[in-house]
mmCIF file of C-alpha atoms in Angstrom:
data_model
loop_
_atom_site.group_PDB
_atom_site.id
_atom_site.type_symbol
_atom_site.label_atom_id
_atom_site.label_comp_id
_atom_site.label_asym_id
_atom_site.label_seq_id
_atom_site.Cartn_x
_atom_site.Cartn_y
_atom_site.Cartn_z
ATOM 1 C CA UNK A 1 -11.298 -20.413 0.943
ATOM 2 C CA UNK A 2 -9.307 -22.178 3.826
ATOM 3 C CA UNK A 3 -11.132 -23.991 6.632
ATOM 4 C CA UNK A 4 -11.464 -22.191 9.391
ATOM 5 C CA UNK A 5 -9.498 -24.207 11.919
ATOM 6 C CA UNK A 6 -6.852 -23.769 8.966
ATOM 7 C CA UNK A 7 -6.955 -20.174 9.300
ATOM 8 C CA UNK A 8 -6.565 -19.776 13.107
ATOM 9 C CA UNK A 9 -3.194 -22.025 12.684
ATOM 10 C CA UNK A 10 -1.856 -19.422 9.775
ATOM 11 C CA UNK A 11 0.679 -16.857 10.957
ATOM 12 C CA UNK A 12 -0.362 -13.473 10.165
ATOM 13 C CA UNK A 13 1.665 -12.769 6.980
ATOM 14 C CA UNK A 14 0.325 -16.019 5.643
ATOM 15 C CA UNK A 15 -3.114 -14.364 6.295
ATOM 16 C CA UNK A 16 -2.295 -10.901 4.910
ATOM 17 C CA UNK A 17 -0.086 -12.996 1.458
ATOM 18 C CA UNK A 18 -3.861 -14.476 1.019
ATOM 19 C CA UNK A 19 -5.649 -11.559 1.541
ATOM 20 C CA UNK A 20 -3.343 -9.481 -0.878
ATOM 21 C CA UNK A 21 -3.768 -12.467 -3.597
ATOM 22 C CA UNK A 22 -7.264 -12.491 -3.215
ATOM 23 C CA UNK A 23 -8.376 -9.036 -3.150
ATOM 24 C CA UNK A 24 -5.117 -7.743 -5.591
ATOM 25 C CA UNK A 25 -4.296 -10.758 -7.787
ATOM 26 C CA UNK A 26 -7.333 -12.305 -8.445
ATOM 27 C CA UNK A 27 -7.464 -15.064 -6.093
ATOM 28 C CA UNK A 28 -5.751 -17.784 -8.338
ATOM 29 C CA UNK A 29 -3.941 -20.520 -6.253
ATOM 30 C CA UNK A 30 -0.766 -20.150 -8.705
ATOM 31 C CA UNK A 31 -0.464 -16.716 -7.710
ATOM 32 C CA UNK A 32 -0.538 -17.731 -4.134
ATOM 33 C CA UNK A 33 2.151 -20.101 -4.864
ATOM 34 C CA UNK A 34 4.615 -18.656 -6.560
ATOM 35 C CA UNK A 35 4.803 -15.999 -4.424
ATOM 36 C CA UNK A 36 5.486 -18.276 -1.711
ATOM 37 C CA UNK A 37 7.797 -20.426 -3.493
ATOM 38 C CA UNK A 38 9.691 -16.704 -4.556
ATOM 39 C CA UNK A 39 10.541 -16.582 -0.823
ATOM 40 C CA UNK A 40 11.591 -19.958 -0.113
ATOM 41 C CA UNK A 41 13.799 -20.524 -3.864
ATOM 42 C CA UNK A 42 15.436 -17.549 -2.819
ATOM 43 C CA UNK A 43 15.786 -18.165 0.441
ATOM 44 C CA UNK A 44 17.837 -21.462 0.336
ATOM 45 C CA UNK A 45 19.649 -19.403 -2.908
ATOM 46 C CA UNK A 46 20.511 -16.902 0.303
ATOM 47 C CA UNK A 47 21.427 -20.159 2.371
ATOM 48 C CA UNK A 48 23.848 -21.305 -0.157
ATOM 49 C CA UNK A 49 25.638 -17.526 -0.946
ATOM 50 C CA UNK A 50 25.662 -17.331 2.927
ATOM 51 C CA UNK A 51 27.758 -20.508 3.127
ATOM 52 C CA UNK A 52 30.773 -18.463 0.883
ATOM 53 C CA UNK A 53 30.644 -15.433 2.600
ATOM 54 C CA UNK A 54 32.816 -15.045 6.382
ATOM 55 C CA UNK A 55 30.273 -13.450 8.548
ATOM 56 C CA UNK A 56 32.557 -12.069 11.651
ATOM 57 C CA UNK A 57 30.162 -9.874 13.232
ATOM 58 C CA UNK A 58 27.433 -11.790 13.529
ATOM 59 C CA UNK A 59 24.818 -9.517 15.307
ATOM 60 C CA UNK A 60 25.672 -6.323 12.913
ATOM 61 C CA UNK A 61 24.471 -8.696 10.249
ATOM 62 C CA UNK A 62 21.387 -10.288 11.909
ATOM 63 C CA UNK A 63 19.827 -6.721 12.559
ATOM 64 C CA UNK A 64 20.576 -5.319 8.946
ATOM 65 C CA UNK A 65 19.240 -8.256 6.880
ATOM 66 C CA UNK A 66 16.566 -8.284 9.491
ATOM 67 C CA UNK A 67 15.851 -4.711 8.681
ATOM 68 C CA UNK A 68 16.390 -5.530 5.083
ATOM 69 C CA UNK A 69 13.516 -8.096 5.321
ATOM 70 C CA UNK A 70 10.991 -5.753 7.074
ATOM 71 C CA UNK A 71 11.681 -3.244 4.375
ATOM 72 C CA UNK A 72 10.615 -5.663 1.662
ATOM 73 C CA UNK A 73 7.222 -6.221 3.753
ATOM 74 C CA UNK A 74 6.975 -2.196 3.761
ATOM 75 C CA UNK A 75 7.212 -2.406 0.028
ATOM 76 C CA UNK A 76 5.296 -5.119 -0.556
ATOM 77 C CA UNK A 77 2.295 -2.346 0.819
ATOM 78 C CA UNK A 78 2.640 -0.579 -2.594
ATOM 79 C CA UNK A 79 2.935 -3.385 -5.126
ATOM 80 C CA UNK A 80 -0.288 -3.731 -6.360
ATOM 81 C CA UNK A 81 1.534 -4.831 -9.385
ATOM 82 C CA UNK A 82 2.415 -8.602 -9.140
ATOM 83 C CA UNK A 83 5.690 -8.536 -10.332
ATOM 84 C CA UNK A 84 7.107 -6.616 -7.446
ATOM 85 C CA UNK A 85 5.509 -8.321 -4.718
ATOM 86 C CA UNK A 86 7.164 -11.323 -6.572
ATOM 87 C CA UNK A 87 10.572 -8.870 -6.204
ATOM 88 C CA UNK A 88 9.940 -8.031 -2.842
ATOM 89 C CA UNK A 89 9.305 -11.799 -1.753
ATOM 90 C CA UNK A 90 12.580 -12.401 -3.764
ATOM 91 C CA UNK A 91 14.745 -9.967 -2.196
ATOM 92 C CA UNK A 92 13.158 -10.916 1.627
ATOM 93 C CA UNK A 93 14.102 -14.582 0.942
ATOM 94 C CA UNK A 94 17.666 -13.826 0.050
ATOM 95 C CA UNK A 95 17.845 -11.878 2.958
ATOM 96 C CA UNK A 96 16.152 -14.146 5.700
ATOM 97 C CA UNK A 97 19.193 -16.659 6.072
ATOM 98 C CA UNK A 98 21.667 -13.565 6.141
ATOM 99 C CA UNK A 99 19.189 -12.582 9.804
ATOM 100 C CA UNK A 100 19.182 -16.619 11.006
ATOM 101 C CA UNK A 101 21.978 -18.732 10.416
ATOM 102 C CA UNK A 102 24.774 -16.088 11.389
ATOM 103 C CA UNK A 103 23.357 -15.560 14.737
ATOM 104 C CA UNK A 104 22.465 -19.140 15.454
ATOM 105 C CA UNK A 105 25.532 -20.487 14.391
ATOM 106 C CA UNK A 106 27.346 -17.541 16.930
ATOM 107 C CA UNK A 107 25.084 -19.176 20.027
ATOM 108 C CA UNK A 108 26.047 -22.389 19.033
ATOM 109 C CA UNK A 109 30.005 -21.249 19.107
ATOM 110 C CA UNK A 110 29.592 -19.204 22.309
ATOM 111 C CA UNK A 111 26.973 -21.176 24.715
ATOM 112 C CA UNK A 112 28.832 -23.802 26.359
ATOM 113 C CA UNK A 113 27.402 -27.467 25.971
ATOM 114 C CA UNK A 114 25.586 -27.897 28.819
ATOM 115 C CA UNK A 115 23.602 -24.502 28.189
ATOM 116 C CA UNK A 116 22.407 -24.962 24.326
ATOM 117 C CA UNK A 117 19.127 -26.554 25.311
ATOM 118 C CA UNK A 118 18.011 -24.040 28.008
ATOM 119 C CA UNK A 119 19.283 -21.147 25.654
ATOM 120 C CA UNK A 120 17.649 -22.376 22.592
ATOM 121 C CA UNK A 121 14.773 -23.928 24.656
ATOM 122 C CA UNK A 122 14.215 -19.973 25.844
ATOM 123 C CA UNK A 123 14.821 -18.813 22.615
ATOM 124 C CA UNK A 124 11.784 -20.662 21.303
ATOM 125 C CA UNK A 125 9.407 -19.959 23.752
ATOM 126 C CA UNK A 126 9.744 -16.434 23.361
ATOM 127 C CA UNK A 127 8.789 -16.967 19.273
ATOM 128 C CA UNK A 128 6.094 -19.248 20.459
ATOM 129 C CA UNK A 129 4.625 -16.873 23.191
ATOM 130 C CA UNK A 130 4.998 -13.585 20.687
ATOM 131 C CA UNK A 131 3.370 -15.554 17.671
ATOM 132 C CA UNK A 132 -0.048 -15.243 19.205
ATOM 133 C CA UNK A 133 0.412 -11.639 20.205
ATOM 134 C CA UNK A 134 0.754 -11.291 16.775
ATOM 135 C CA UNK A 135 -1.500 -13.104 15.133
ATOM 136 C CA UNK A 136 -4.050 -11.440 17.142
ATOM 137 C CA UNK A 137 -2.842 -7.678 16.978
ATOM 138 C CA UNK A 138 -2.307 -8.751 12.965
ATOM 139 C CA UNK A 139 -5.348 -9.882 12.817
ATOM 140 C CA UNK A 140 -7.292 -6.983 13.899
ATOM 141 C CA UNK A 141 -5.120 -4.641 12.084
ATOM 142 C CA UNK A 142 -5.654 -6.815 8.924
ATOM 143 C CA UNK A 143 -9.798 -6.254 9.361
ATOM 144 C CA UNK A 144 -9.495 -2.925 10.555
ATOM 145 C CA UNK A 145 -7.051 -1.756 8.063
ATOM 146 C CA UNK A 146 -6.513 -3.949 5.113
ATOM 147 C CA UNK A 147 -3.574 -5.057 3.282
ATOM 148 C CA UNK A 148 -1.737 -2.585 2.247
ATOM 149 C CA UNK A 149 -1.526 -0.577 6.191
ATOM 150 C CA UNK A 150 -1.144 -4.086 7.757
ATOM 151 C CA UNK A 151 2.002 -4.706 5.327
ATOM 152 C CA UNK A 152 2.750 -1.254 5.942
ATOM 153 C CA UNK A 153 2.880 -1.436 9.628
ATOM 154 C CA UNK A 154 4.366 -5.181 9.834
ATOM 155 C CA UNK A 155 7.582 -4.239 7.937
ATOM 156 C CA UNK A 156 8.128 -0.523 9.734
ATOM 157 C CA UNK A 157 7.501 -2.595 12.852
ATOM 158 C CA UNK A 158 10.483 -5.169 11.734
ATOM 159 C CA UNK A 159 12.551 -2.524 10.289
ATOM 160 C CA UNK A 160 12.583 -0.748 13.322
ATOM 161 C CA UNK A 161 13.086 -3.124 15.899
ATOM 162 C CA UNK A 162 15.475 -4.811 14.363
ATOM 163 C CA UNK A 163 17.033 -1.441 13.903
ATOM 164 C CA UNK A 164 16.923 -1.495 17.751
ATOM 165 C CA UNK A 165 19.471 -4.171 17.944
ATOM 166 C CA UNK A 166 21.793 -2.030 16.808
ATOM 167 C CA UNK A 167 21.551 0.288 19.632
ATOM 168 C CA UNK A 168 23.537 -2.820 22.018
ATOM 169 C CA UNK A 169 26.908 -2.070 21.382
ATOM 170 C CA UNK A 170 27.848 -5.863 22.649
ATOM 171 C CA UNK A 171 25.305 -7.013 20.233
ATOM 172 C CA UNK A 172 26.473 -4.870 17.212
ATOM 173 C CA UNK A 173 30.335 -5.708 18.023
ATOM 174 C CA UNK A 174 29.949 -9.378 18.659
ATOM 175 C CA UNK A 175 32.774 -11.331 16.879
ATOM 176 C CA UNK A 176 32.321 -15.193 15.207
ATOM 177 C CA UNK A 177 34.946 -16.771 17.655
#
């Protein structure tokens, strides 16, 4: 249905959210659509709750709303039903600002001046040299697998390793100066 230059560019949930609509849902582009636009209503409805709350440990929260947001991937393996993947997508967007903002904001207080562009500058290279890692590994597991066991194994995966972060005491105990 997408072009295939369009399809090498997707990340790998895009690919496995248009797998699931097509071979769960029907295939309808509405379907597609709102449960994209789930994520990202409830997402800037996390960005806006986020802005009342007083995060002071900054990493504790990044790896439990992290975790949070893999978890909702996990689940969104047994929703065949399209009201909870809907949920799921809801509940991952209210979480995703809660893993972001917190932690960048914390950089951003801690980094002095004249090291925020190589710190962020590293920051996104990493996410730039992982996403094809991904997308490949996803990819395979996606037309090995399916849906279901590559949701399955991409929210685990997230849970877990965010998880990990907790395991860094400095990391866990960081305080928003």
């Amino acid at each position: 249905h997408y072009p295939l230059r369009r399809q090498r560019q997707m990340c790998i949930r895009d690919r496995v959210y248009v797998t699931v609509n097509r071979q769960w849902f029907g295939g309808a582009y509405w379907t597609l659509a709102l449960c994209e636009s789930s994520f990202f209503a409830a997402a800037i409805l996390g960005g806006i709750i986020l802005g009342q709350v007083n995060i002071r440990r900054p990493g504790l929260v990044c790896a439990v709303s992290m975790a949070i947001f893999g978890a909702t991937i996990a689940f969104m393996a047994f929703s065949h039903l399209y009201f909870w993947f809907v949920f799921w997508n809801v509940i991952a967007g209210l979480a995703f600002p809660f893993s972001q903002i917190p932690i960048t904001t914390y950089i951003q207080r801690t980094v002095p001046n004249h090291y925020q562009g190589r710190v962020n500058s590293v920051l996104s290279m990493v996410n730039w040299g992982v996403q094809p890692l991904a997308i490949g590994l996803g990819g395979l597991l996606l037309s090995a697998n399916g849906s279901a066991v590559t949701l399955l194994v991409m929210g685990v995966g997230m849970t877990l390793g965010a998880l990990s972060g907790l395991i860094s005491r400095p990391f866990r105990t960081a305080e928003m100066p």
